[in-house]
Short mmCIF file of C-alpha atoms in Angstrom, two decimals:
data_model
loop_
_atom_site.label_atom_id
_atom_site.label_comp_id
_atom_site.label_asym_id
_atom_site.label_seq_id
_atom_site.Cartn_x
_atom_site.Cartn_y
_atom_site.Cartn_z
CA MET W 3 -34.74 20.15 14.64
CA ASP W 4 -32.84 23.08 15.63
CA ALA W 5 -31.07 24.84 12.82
CA GLY W 6 -28.31 25.75 15.22
CA LEU W 7 -27.14 22.03 15.67
CA LEU W 8 -28.09 21.18 11.92
CA GLU W 9 -25.60 23.44 11.19
CA GLN W 10 -23.05 22.36 13.82
CA MET W 11 -23.54 18.33 12.07
CA LEU W 12 -23.01 19.54 8.35
CA LEU W 13 -19.75 21.45 9.50
CA GLY W 14 -18.71 17.79 10.68
CA ALA W 15 -20.03 16.37 7.64
CA LEU W 16 -17.27 18.29 6.21
CA LEU W 17 -14.39 17.44 8.66
CA GLY W 18 -15.31 14.04 8.08
CA LEU W 19 -14.57 14.34 4.19
CA SER W 20 -11.51 16.42 4.93
CA VAL W 21 -10.51 13.24 6.94
CA TYR W 22 -11.84 10.66 4.00
CA LEU W 23 -10.04 12.44 1.38
CA PRO W 24 -6.34 11.30 2.32
CA LEU W 25 -7.66 7.78 3.29
CA ARG W 26 -9.19 7.33 0.24
CA CYS W 27 -5.64 6.69 -0.82
CA GLY W 28 -4.77 5.04 2.42
CA GLN W 29 -3.07 7.85 4.17
CA LEU W 30 -3.99 8.36 7.98
CA SER W 31 -3.84 11.84 8.30
CA LEU W 32 -5.58 13.61 11.57
CA ALA W 33 -3.99 16.90 10.63
CA THR W 34 -7.85 17.88 9.92
CA PRO W 35 -7.95 19.93 13.05
CA GLY W 36 -4.83 21.53 12.09
CA PHE W 37 -5.86 22.84 8.65
CA PHE W 38 -9.46 24.19 10.41
CA ALA W 39 -7.85 26.16 13.12
CA ILE W 40 -6.06 28.32 10.51
CA GLY W 41 -9.25 28.56 8.36
CA GLY W 42 -11.06 30.07 11.20
CA THR W 43 -8.00 32.01 12.25
CA VAL W 44 -7.95 33.44 9.20
CA ALA W 45 -11.72 34.48 8.48
CA ALA W 46 -11.56 35.92 12.48
CA LEU W 47 -8.60 38.15 12.33
CA LEU W 48 -9.82 39.54 8.15
CA SER W 49 -13.37 39.72 9.48
CA THR W 50 -12.62 41.26 12.63
CA ARG W 51 -9.39 43.60 11.36
CA VAL W 52 -10.09 44.37 7.59
CA PRO W 53 -12.57 47.40 7.27
CA ALA W 54 -13.18 46.88 3.83
CA LEU W 55 -14.43 43.18 4.26
CA ALA W 56 -17.87 45.26 6.56
CA GLY W 57 -19.45 45.71 3.76
CA SER W 58 -22.17 48.75 4.37
CA GLY W 59 -25.14 47.09 5.23
CA SER W 60 -26.61 45.06 8.60
CA THR W 61 -25.23 42.08 7.65
CA TYR W 62 -21.46 40.61 7.30
CA PRO W 63 -21.17 39.99 3.15
CA ILE W 64 -21.50 37.29 1.66
CA THR W 65 -19.00 37.63 -1.04
CA SER W 66 -16.38 38.68 1.77
CA VAL W 67 -16.94 34.85 2.89
CA LEU W 68 -16.36 33.69 0.13
CA LEU W 69 -13.19 35.70 -0.15
CA GLU W 70 -11.83 34.53 3.27
CA MET W 71 -13.10 30.88 1.90
CA ALA W 72 -10.68 31.57 -0.94
CA LEU W 73 -7.62 33.02 0.76
CA ALA W 74 -7.96 30.14 3.89
CA ALA W 75 -7.84 27.30 0.99
CA LEU W 76 -4.96 29.36 -0.22
CA LEU W 77 -2.92 29.85 2.69
CA THR W 78 -3.61 25.97 3.93
CA GLY W 79 -3.44 24.51 0.15
CA VAL W 80 -0.14 25.56 0.30
CA LEU W 81 0.69 25.10 3.58
CA ALA W 82 -0.05 21.58 2.84
CA LEU W 83 1.46 21.48 -0.10
CA GLY W 84 4.54 21.70 1.83
CA LEU W 85 4.28 19.79 4.63
CA GLY W 86 3.29 17.17 2.91
CA ARG W 87 6.11 16.81 0.95
CA VAL W 88 7.71 15.60 3.65
CA VAL W 89 5.13 14.37 6.30
CA LEU W 90 3.83 12.15 3.30
CA ARG W 91 7.25 10.23 2.93
CA LEU W 92 6.20 8.58 6.50
CA ARG W 93 3.30 5.37 6.38
CA GLY W 94 0.43 4.51 8.59
CA ILE W 95 0.27 4.90 12.21
CA TYR W 96 3.91 7.49 12.03
CA LEU W 97 2.00 9.96 9.42
CA ALA W 98 -0.94 9.67 12.02
CA ILE W 99 1.66 10.88 14.63
CA ALA W 100 4.04 14.03 12.80
CA THR W 101 0.16 15.14 11.47
CA ILE W 102 -0.79 14.68 15.38
CA ALA W 103 2.42 16.55 15.99
CA LEU W 104 1.58 18.89 13.38
CA VAL W 105 -1.96 20.18 15.17
CA GLU W 106 -0.53 20.83 17.94
CA ILE W 107 2.39 22.67 17.02
CA LEU W 108 -0.71 24.54 15.45
CA ARG W 109 -2.34 25.41 18.40
CA VAL W 110 0.46 26.24 20.68
CA VAL W 111 2.38 28.83 17.65
CA THR W 112 -1.74 30.52 18.00
CA LEU W 113 -2.03 30.16 21.76
CA ASN W 114 1.51 31.84 21.97
CA LEU W 115 0.68 34.40 18.99
CA GLU W 116 -0.55 38.20 19.88
CA PHE W 117 -1.96 38.97 17.01
CA THR W 118 -4.35 35.66 17.46
CA GLY W 119 -5.34 36.79 20.12
CA GLY W 120 -3.53 34.24 22.40
CA ALA W 121 -5.40 32.10 24.63
CA LEU W 122 -8.55 34.22 25.10
CA GLY W 123 -8.61 33.98 21.31
CA ILE W 124 -10.85 36.72 18.83
CA PHE W 125 -14.65 37.64 19.70
CA GLY W 126 -17.17 39.40 17.62
CA ILE W 127 -16.56 37.60 14.61
CA PRO W 128 -19.15 39.70 12.12
CA GLN W 129 -22.40 37.38 11.48
CA PRO W 130 -23.07 37.30 7.08
CA PHE W 131 -26.66 35.32 8.29
CA ASP W 132 -29.24 37.08 10.62
CA SER W 133 -30.54 33.83 11.66
CA ALA W 134 -28.78 30.08 12.25
CA ALA W 135 -30.78 28.55 9.24
CA GLY W 136 -28.85 30.67 6.93
CA TYR W 137 -26.17 29.18 8.69
CA ALA W 138 -27.23 25.99 7.66
CA ALA W 139 -28.34 26.40 3.71
CA PHE W 140 -24.83 28.30 3.41
CA THR W 141 -23.25 25.04 4.48
CA LEU W 142 -25.59 22.52 3.23
CA ALA W 143 -24.67 24.27 -0.65
CA LEU W 144 -21.13 23.79 0.38
CA LEU W 145 -21.46 20.48 1.46
CA ALA W 146 -23.73 19.65 -1.42
CA LEU W 147 -20.53 20.84 -3.79
CA ILE W 148 -17.99 19.72 -1.75
CA CYS W 149 -20.28 15.73 -1.46
CA TRP W 150 -20.26 16.07 -5.67
CA LEU W 151 -16.61 16.83 -5.79
CA CYS W 152 -15.80 13.99 -4.03
CA ASP W 153 -18.25 11.47 -5.95
CA ARG W 154 -16.50 12.91 -8.90
CA LEU W 155 -13.26 11.87 -7.32
CA GLU W 156 -14.50 8.29 -6.61
CA LYS W 157 -14.40 8.03 -10.20
CA ASN W 158 -12.06 9.99 -12.57
CA ARG W 159 -8.56 8.99 -12.90
CA PRO W 160 -7.00 10.97 -9.74
CA GLY W 161 -9.43 9.17 -8.09
CA ARG W 162 -8.50 5.67 -9.59
CA ALA W 163 -4.71 6.23 -8.66
CA MET W 164 -6.15 7.08 -5.48
CA ALA W 165 -8.15 3.74 -5.00
CA ALA W 166 -4.89 1.89 -6.57
CA ILE W 167 -2.52 3.23 -3.80
CA ARG W 168 -5.10 2.61 -1.01
CA ASP W 169 -5.71 -0.95 -2.67
CA ASP W 170 -1.90 -1.72 -2.68
CA GLU W 171 0.82 1.22 -2.99
CA LEU W 172 3.51 -1.11 -4.58
CA ALA W 173 1.36 -2.55 -7.19
CA ALA W 174 -0.28 1.02 -8.04
CA ALA W 175 3.64 2.66 -8.65
CA SER W 176 4.61 -0.82 -10.75
CA GLN W 177 2.43 -0.19 -12.84
CA GLY W 178 3.31 3.69 -12.99
CA ILE W 179 1.28 5.35 -10.74
CA ASN W 180 3.11 8.67 -9.67
CA THR W 181 2.32 7.26 -5.98
CA ALA W 182 3.65 10.79 -4.26
CA ASP W 183 2.36 13.39 -6.39
CA THR W 184 -1.48 11.47 -5.92
CA LYS W 185 -0.63 11.32 -1.88
CA LEU W 186 -0.07 14.85 -1.83
CA LEU W 187 -2.75 16.00 -4.01
CA ALA W 188 -5.22 14.21 -2.00
CA PHE W 189 -3.90 15.59 1.26
CA VAL W 190 -4.00 19.53 -0.38
CA LEU W 191 -7.84 18.36 -0.96
CA SER W 192 -8.27 17.31 3.12
CA ALA W 193 -6.27 20.69 4.25
CA LEU W 194 -8.58 22.84 1.42
CA VAL W 195 -12.31 21.44 2.25
CA ALA W 196 -10.85 21.87 6.72
CA GLY W 197 -9.75 25.37 5.62
CA ILE W 198 -13.04 26.68 4.46
CA THR W 199 -15.03 24.71 6.86
CA GLY W 200 -13.15 26.85 9.15
CA VAL W 201 -14.35 30.17 7.87
CA VAL W 202 -17.99 29.24 8.12
CA ALA W 203 -17.64 27.51 12.13
CA ALA W 204 -15.46 31.04 12.97
CA HIS W 205 -18.88 33.11 11.26
CA PHE W 206 -20.82 30.94 12.61
CA LEU W 207 -19.47 30.33 16.52
CA ASN W 208 -18.80 34.09 16.67
CA SER W 209 -15.63 33.66 18.69
CA TRP W 210 -12.56 31.69 17.75
CA ASN W 211 -9.55 30.59 19.79
CA ALA W 212 -6.74 27.76 19.90
CA LYS W 213 -8.71 25.24 21.45
CA LEU W 214 -10.83 24.82 18.58
CA GLY W 215 -8.24 22.78 16.60
CA ASN W 216 -7.16 20.69 19.02
CA PHE W 217 -5.75 16.64 19.30
CA ASP W 218 -9.68 16.11 20.78
CA ALA W 219 -10.89 17.32 17.37
CA SER W 220 -8.40 14.91 15.29
CA ILE W 221 -9.97 11.71 17.08
CA THR W 222 -13.52 13.32 17.42
CA THR W 223 -13.58 13.85 13.08
CA LEU W 224 -11.51 10.53 13.01
CA ALA W 225 -14.28 8.53 14.42
CA PHE W 226 -16.61 10.48 12.14
CA VAL W 227 -15.09 8.42 9.28
CA VAL W 228 -14.75 4.66 11.20
CA PHE W 229 -17.86 5.35 12.67
CA GLY W 230 -19.33 6.06 8.89
CA GLY W 231 -16.76 4.10 6.49
CA SER W 232 -14.36 5.48 4.72
CA ARG W 233 -15.13 3.57 1.25
CA THR W 234 -17.65 5.96 -0.30
CA TRP W 235 -17.91 9.84 0.62
CA LEU W 236 -21.26 9.40 2.03
CA GLY W 237 -19.94 7.41 4.42
CA PRO W 238 -17.63 10.27 6.56
CA VAL W 239 -20.51 12.48 5.22
CA PHE W 240 -23.07 9.78 7.71
CA GLY W 241 -21.11 9.77 10.24
CA GLY W 242 -20.00 13.51 10.93
CA LEU W 243 -23.71 13.67 10.45
CA LEU W 244 -24.78 11.26 13.06
CA LEU W 245 -21.97 11.64 15.46
CA THR W 246 -22.19 15.36 15.88
CA ALA W 247 -25.80 15.13 16.40
CA LEU W 248 -25.70 12.28 19.21
CA PRO W 249 -24.12 14.17 21.67
CA GLU W 250 -27.39 16.95 21.73
CA LEU W 251 -30.31 14.11 20.79
CA LEU W 252 -29.17 12.25 24.20
CA ARG W 253 -29.48 15.20 26.16
CA PRO W 254 -32.31 13.52 27.46
CA VAL W 255 -30.71 10.66 29.18
CA GLY W 256 -28.02 13.27 31.20
CA ASP W 257 -25.20 12.04 32.61
CA LEU W 258 -25.19 8.80 31.05
CA ARG W 259 -25.09 10.83 27.77
CA LEU W 260 -21.63 10.36 26.91
CA ILE W 261 -21.45 6.68 28.55
CA VAL W 262 -23.75 5.87 25.10
CA PHE W 263 -21.76 7.87 22.77
CA GLY W 264 -18.97 6.11 23.59
CA ALA W 265 -20.57 2.70 23.52
CA VAL W 266 -21.57 3.74 20.30
CA ILE W 267 -18.13 4.49 18.81
CA LEU W 268 -17.04 1.31 20.26
CA VAL W 269 -20.01 -0.98 18.96
CA GLY W 270 -19.90 0.83 15.46
CA PRO W 271 -16.66 -0.67 14.43
CA LEU W 272 -17.68 -3.91 16.03
CA PHE W 273 -20.57 -4.70 13.87
CA PHE W 274 -19.92 -2.42 11.07
CA PRO W 275 -15.82 -2.90 10.83
CA LYS W 276 -15.67 -0.78 7.37
CA GLY W 277 -18.13 1.55 8.65
CA VAL W 278 -22.05 2.05 8.64
CA ILE W 279 -22.19 3.15 4.66
CA THR W 280 -20.08 0.71 2.58
CA PRO W 281 -20.29 0.63 -1.51
CA GLU W 282 -21.73 -3.00 -1.45
CA LEU W 283 -24.51 -1.28 0.36
CA PHE W 284 -25.29 0.90 -2.58
CA LYS W 285 -25.21 -2.72 -4.76
CA SER W 286 -27.82 -4.47 -2.59
CA PHE W 287 -29.66 -1.35 -2.13
CA LYS W 288 -29.54 -0.51 -6.23
CA ARG W 289 -30.16 -4.78 -6.78
CA ARG W 290 -33.80 -3.86 -4.71
CA ILE W 291 -34.72 -0.79 -6.62
CA ARG W 292 -34.72 -2.76 -9.95
CA GLY W 293 -34.73 -6.24 -8.56
CA THR W 294 -32.62 -6.79 -11.03
CA PRO W 295 -29.30 -9.11 -10.02
CA THR W 296 -25.83 -7.33 -10.35
CA ALA W 297 -22.54 -8.74 -12.59
CA ALA W 298 -21.26 -8.82 -9.30
CA ALA W 299 -23.80 -11.41 -7.94
CA GLN W 300 -23.80 -13.27 -11.81
CA GLY W 301 -20.62 -13.34 -11.79
CA VAL W 302 -19.86 -15.50 -8.58
CA LYS W 303 -18.02 -18.71 -8.57
CA PRO W 304 -20.36 -21.77 -8.85
CA MET R 22 22.19 5.20 -28.03
CA ASN R 23 24.79 3.23 -28.71
CA GLY R 24 23.79 1.92 -32.13
CA PRO R 25 21.60 -1.02 -32.97
CA GLN R 26 24.49 -3.23 -31.21
CA ALA R 27 23.03 -2.06 -28.05
CA PRO R 28 20.88 -5.24 -25.96
CA LEU R 29 18.24 -3.92 -25.10
CA LEU R 30 19.19 -3.80 -20.94
CA GLU R 31 21.91 -4.01 -19.73
CA LEU R 32 23.54 -3.38 -15.87
CA ARG R 33 27.09 -2.91 -15.23
CA ASN R 34 28.33 -3.13 -12.00
CA LEU R 35 24.95 -2.57 -10.29
CA VAL R 36 25.06 -1.49 -6.69
CA VAL R 37 21.46 -1.74 -4.31
CA ARG R 38 21.78 -0.32 -0.81
CA TYR R 39 19.24 -0.68 2.10
CA GLY R 40 20.92 1.73 4.42
CA SER R 41 23.92 0.59 5.49
CA ILE R 42 22.67 -3.30 4.14
CA THR R 43 23.97 -4.08 0.50
CA ALA R 44 22.04 -6.00 -1.47
CA LEU R 45 23.84 -5.57 -4.46
CA HIS R 46 27.31 -6.19 -4.81
CA GLY R 47 28.36 -5.19 -8.12
CA ILE R 48 25.97 -7.18 -10.71
CA ASN R 49 26.33 -7.43 -14.36
CA LEU R 50 23.28 -8.94 -16.44
CA THR R 51 22.34 -8.18 -20.55
CA VAL R 52 19.24 -9.03 -21.68
CA GLN R 53 18.83 -8.95 -25.65
CA ALA R 54 15.63 -8.21 -27.03
CA GLY R 55 13.23 -11.41 -27.86
CA GLU R 56 15.56 -13.62 -25.07
CA LEU R 57 13.65 -14.94 -22.22
CA VAL R 58 16.55 -14.61 -19.09
CA THR R 59 16.01 -15.93 -15.73
CA LEU R 60 17.38 -14.74 -12.19
CA LEU R 61 17.64 -17.44 -10.02
CA GLY R 62 18.67 -17.83 -6.86
CA ALA R 63 17.60 -18.50 -2.84
CA ASN R 64 15.68 -16.23 -0.56
CA GLY R 65 17.10 -12.70 -0.28
CA ALA R 66 19.86 -13.13 -2.75
CA GLY R 67 18.53 -10.16 -4.53
CA LYS R 68 16.44 -11.47 -7.27
CA SER R 69 13.77 -8.83 -6.67
CA THR R 70 15.96 -5.97 -5.95
CA THR R 71 17.41 -6.22 -8.75
CA LEU R 72 13.98 -6.33 -10.90
CA ARG R 73 13.29 -2.80 -8.48
CA ALA R 74 16.09 -1.57 -9.61
CA ILE R 75 15.40 -2.04 -12.99
CA SER R 76 11.92 -0.26 -12.40
CA SER R 77 12.77 2.59 -10.46
CA LEU R 78 10.54 1.36 -7.41
CA ILE R 79 14.60 1.86 -5.42
CA HIS R 80 17.37 3.30 -6.98
CA PRO R 81 21.04 2.35 -7.37
CA ALA R 82 23.80 3.57 -4.97
CA SER R 83 26.09 3.27 -7.93
CA GLY R 84 26.51 1.42 -11.53
CA GLU R 85 24.35 1.30 -14.55
CA ILE R 86 21.40 0.52 -15.63
CA LEU R 87 21.22 0.92 -19.54
CA TRP R 88 17.71 0.56 -21.49
CA HIS R 89 19.12 0.52 -25.75
CA GLY R 90 22.57 1.60 -24.10
CA GLY R 91 20.61 4.88 -22.50
CA LEU R 92 21.34 5.12 -19.19
CA ILE R 93 17.94 5.16 -17.14
CA ASN R 94 19.05 5.13 -13.31
CA ARG R 95 17.55 7.59 -11.67
CA LEU R 96 14.07 7.73 -13.28
CA ARG R 97 10.60 7.92 -12.27
CA THR R 98 8.67 5.13 -11.87
CA GLU R 99 6.13 5.99 -14.69
CA ARG R 100 9.06 7.04 -16.66
CA THR R 101 10.21 2.92 -16.82
CA VAL R 102 6.81 2.08 -17.52
CA LYS R 103 6.43 4.16 -20.34
CA LEU R 104 10.02 3.41 -21.77
CA GLY R 105 8.42 -0.43 -21.98
CA ILE R 106 9.01 -1.41 -18.76
CA SER R 107 6.90 -3.97 -17.00
CA HIS R 108 6.91 -5.51 -13.33
CA CYS R 109 4.82 -7.70 -11.99
CA PRO R 110 5.74 -7.90 -8.49
CA GLU R 111 6.49 -10.58 -6.16
CA GLY R 112 2.91 -11.84 -4.71
CA ARG R 113 0.78 -10.86 -7.39
CA ARG R 114 -0.77 -8.00 -5.64
CA VAL R 115 -3.49 -7.50 -7.31
CA LEU R 116 -5.73 -4.95 -5.59
CA SER R 117 -8.30 -7.82 -3.95
CA ARG R 118 -11.52 -5.00 -3.61
CA GLN R 119 -11.37 -4.55 -7.64
CA SER R 120 -12.75 -6.57 -10.34
CA VAL R 121 -10.11 -8.44 -12.37
CA ALA R 122 -11.30 -5.56 -15.56
CA ASP R 123 -10.75 -2.97 -13.42
CA ASN R 124 -7.39 -4.77 -12.46
CA LEU R 125 -6.26 -5.24 -16.19
CA ALA R 126 -7.02 -1.14 -16.62
CA LEU R 127 -4.61 -0.46 -14.19
CA GLY R 128 -2.14 -1.72 -15.86
CA ALA R 129 -3.14 0.28 -19.06
CA TRP R 130 -2.12 3.12 -16.84
CA LEU R 131 -0.20 5.43 -18.69
CA ARG R 132 -1.55 4.27 -22.96
CA ARG R 133 -4.44 6.44 -23.86
CA ASP R 134 -4.68 4.19 -27.44
CA LYS R 135 -7.91 2.87 -26.45
CA ALA R 136 -8.55 1.01 -28.78
CA ALA R 137 -5.19 -0.81 -28.75
CA ILE R 138 -5.84 -1.14 -25.05
CA ALA R 139 -9.34 -2.95 -26.11
CA THR R 140 -6.72 -5.15 -28.77
CA ASP R 141 -4.83 -6.07 -25.90
CA LEU R 142 -7.09 -6.68 -23.22
CA GLU R 143 -8.60 -9.51 -25.86
CA ARG R 144 -5.58 -11.13 -26.10
CA CYS R 145 -5.01 -11.02 -22.10
CA TYR R 146 -7.87 -12.41 -22.19
CA ALA R 147 -7.52 -15.55 -24.79
CA LEU R 148 -4.06 -16.03 -23.23
CA PHE R 149 -5.99 -16.96 -19.93
CA PRO R 150 -9.47 -17.56 -20.45
CA ARG R 151 -10.31 -18.23 -16.77
CA LEU R 152 -9.57 -14.35 -16.67
CA ALA R 153 -12.74 -13.70 -18.86
CA GLU R 154 -14.96 -15.97 -17.02
CA ARG R 155 -14.26 -13.74 -13.94
CA ARG R 156 -13.84 -10.39 -15.37
CA SER R 157 -16.64 -8.80 -13.54
CA GLN R 158 -15.26 -10.73 -10.10
CA LEU R 159 -13.83 -8.93 -7.53
CA ALA R 160 -9.96 -10.28 -6.99
CA GLY R 161 -9.80 -10.66 -4.12
CA SER R 162 -12.13 -13.95 -4.88
CA LEU R 163 -9.80 -15.21 -7.49
CA SER R 164 -7.75 -18.46 -6.54
CA GLY R 165 -3.80 -17.70 -5.89
CA GLY R 166 -3.18 -19.54 -9.64
CA GLU R 167 -6.04 -17.09 -11.07
CA GLN R 168 -4.54 -14.21 -9.43
CA GLN R 169 -1.36 -14.91 -10.49
CA MET R 170 -2.58 -15.04 -14.45
CA LEU R 171 -4.26 -11.71 -13.40
CA ALA R 172 -0.83 -10.20 -12.25
CA ILE R 173 1.03 -11.34 -15.73
CA SER R 174 -1.64 -10.01 -17.61
CA ARG R 175 -1.77 -6.37 -15.82
CA SER R 176 1.79 -6.46 -16.14
CA LEU R 177 1.22 -7.00 -20.11
CA MET R 178 -1.62 -4.18 -20.58
CA ALA R 179 1.39 -1.73 -20.17
CA ARG R 180 2.52 -3.71 -23.10
CA PRO R 181 5.62 -4.13 -22.76
CA THR R 182 8.86 -4.39 -24.25
CA LEU R 183 10.38 -6.32 -21.29
CA LEU R 184 8.45 -7.63 -19.41
CA MET R 185 9.73 -8.42 -15.41
CA LEU R 186 7.99 -11.13 -13.22
CA ASP R 187 9.04 -11.52 -9.98
CA GLU R 188 8.48 -15.44 -8.89
CA PRO R 189 5.13 -16.20 -10.78
CA SER R 190 5.26 -19.40 -9.22
CA LEU R 191 5.21 -18.31 -5.37
CA GLY R 192 2.43 -20.28 -4.00
CA LEU R 193 1.17 -22.07 -7.34
CA ALA R 194 0.33 -26.07 -7.16
CA PRO R 195 2.36 -27.40 -9.46
CA ARG R 196 0.04 -27.83 -12.16
CA LEU R 197 -0.63 -23.91 -12.09
CA VAL R 198 3.41 -23.51 -12.13
CA ALA R 199 2.86 -25.44 -15.64
CA GLU R 200 0.15 -23.69 -16.90
CA VAL R 201 1.52 -20.09 -16.23
CA MET R 202 5.22 -21.15 -17.68
CA ALA R 203 3.87 -22.49 -20.51
CA ALA R 204 1.79 -18.34 -20.86
CA LEU R 205 5.41 -17.49 -20.24
CA SER R 206 6.80 -19.69 -23.14
CA GLN R 207 3.75 -18.93 -25.63
CA LEU R 208 4.46 -14.90 -24.93
CA HIS R 209 8.44 -15.55 -26.22
CA ARG R 210 7.38 -17.31 -28.79
CA ASP R 211 5.36 -14.32 -29.97
CA GLY R 212 8.13 -11.37 -29.74
CA LEU R 213 8.28 -10.46 -25.69
CA THR R 214 11.60 -10.46 -24.29
CA ILE R 215 11.25 -11.80 -20.39
CA LEU R 216 13.09 -11.14 -17.54
CA LEU R 217 11.95 -13.50 -15.17
CA VAL R 218 12.95 -14.34 -11.16
CA GLU R 219 12.91 -17.62 -9.54
CA GLN R 220 13.25 -20.04 -7.23
CA ASN R 221 11.74 -22.98 -9.04
CA ALA R 222 15.30 -23.23 -11.18
CA GLN R 223 13.50 -26.12 -13.01
CA ALA R 224 10.72 -24.54 -13.94
CA ALA R 225 12.14 -21.96 -15.10
CA LEU R 226 15.18 -23.19 -16.94
CA THR R 227 12.77 -25.62 -18.85
CA ILE R 228 11.27 -22.26 -20.35
CA ALA R 229 14.19 -19.66 -20.55
CA ASP R 230 17.16 -19.27 -23.34
CA ARG R 231 19.57 -18.18 -20.53
CA GLY R 232 19.51 -18.33 -16.79
CA LEU R 233 22.39 -16.57 -13.81
CA VAL R 234 22.27 -18.17 -10.41
CA LEU R 235 22.37 -14.82 -7.75
CA GLU R 236 24.26 -15.42 -4.92
CA ALA R 237 23.84 -13.08 -1.81
CA GLY R 238 24.32 -10.30 -4.37
CA SER R 239 26.67 -11.37 -6.71
CA ILE R 240 26.64 -13.22 -9.78
CA SER R 241 27.76 -16.59 -9.08
CA ALA R 242 27.33 -18.38 -12.26
CA GLY R 243 25.55 -18.01 -15.70
CA GLY R 244 24.37 -19.86 -18.77
CA SER R 245 22.57 -21.26 -21.45
CA ALA R 246 19.02 -23.26 -19.80
CA GLU R 247 20.73 -26.48 -20.60
CA GLN R 248 24.02 -26.09 -19.16
CA LEU R 249 22.63 -25.07 -15.84
CA LEU R 250 20.08 -27.65 -16.11
CA ALA R 251 22.81 -30.54 -16.55
CA ASP R 252 25.14 -29.21 -14.27
CA ASP R 253 24.74 -31.11 -11.07
CA SER R 254 26.91 -29.37 -8.95
CA LEU R 255 25.30 -25.63 -9.20
CA GLN R 256 21.53 -28.14 -9.31
CA ALA R 257 23.13 -29.24 -5.97
CA SER R 258 24.34 -26.04 -4.06
CA TYR R 259 21.84 -23.26 -5.19
CA LEU R 260 19.13 -24.73 -7.13
CA GLY R 261 17.80 -27.07 -4.56
CA ALA R 262 17.25 -30.17 -6.48
CA ASN R 263 17.41 -33.41 -4.71
#
């Protein structure tokens, strides 16, 4: 497979995880592309305007990329903390609409600011890797790290609080879970993931402009999670990988490819309403490997 | 703290509003330690609102909520849970996609004392043996009665001083209502203070020490359980008896 496509798929998986994090506590936030765009802009500005970061070698130093990621994470995290306090008072579709507005505001601001390059954007972002394969290896490591953190989050205390809020917010609140802070935590984590993904994407794409964080991206990244499933971190990773690759893999069918792509997004939820990857799938898989019935199977009512 | 004479819980002139709608028009209520008090009334009378205000899920517009004589009007919910007030909300609200054991673990959310949690878990299973049989089953696969038992047990897992229950009989068959009420009565005999909100006045008054009738956001009657059960006019107007 083409390493460039692989890199795009990995970035898709990361963005899927960013949408999945607020959904872990039942919050439908479409702000991911906004924070993605901020991360990308931070990387584009720093790497093209700050000579000190460029280093002396022929390629842009990875330490500088890591520094950009840290700054992007700081900026998106602080922004999400402030905005989250306000927008997370909204629920369901109203939160979704508010976050779409957020993405659009950021896009229009970026489009009209002089120092972000306006409509043209920023060009000639330096390359830390010689080839797409280098990017893919770097992004794979990043994805693995974030997947590991998400896996921890499904088992540790904040993660269990998130699951309780997703299943029943009032019940969670009445047992003493701080629902406001837990939802804010998920929102901030989502912003951090999107922000650092933006940094990698900016270098990979070589140029950055306002169009990269628009409403279309909100819907596409949401599709990753709807298709893959939002109950475990593997769902959005699978959705992000597959749905990013699909338009490319479908190139042979020519003009039909967007139709097939649309059909997959449509049919996926019809046949897999909880997404393709569910915790039940894991359980039955484990059971098949071990050949022993699980506790859940034993506990079924007669 | 107002000394040892202060009641466990006292509401003074409590007013709660939802936007422009006033749900509670200044109610007064006291619960002494060890009592089982039931709050009766029709739909929309403000029973649930009263419980929600006590557990800080909503904040009152005016009036006082006193716990051991200390003001607890504007706490966060986790603070009231820590104080020992456990609210079992209306409609059971178990986490249907999590196991019985996980639901019970959620009840002990703010506790760190692992040994005592394990003891309380066994106590819950002893109170409702059917939950013990189904501990690894998803809560959503339980029957309505079992879900109610789980909801009560989950609230008990917070090891409350005051257990507040919102319509535990809702949607249950009469035999199960009796079973749930018997369990509450058992908890009361073991020394737990209970504030029971009910529409099923007969069932609630059978196990309660005292009852209060809430009507359109105001307390309209009150007295011992025997008095209320014997009062024909009350029965006819508020309690929906034949």
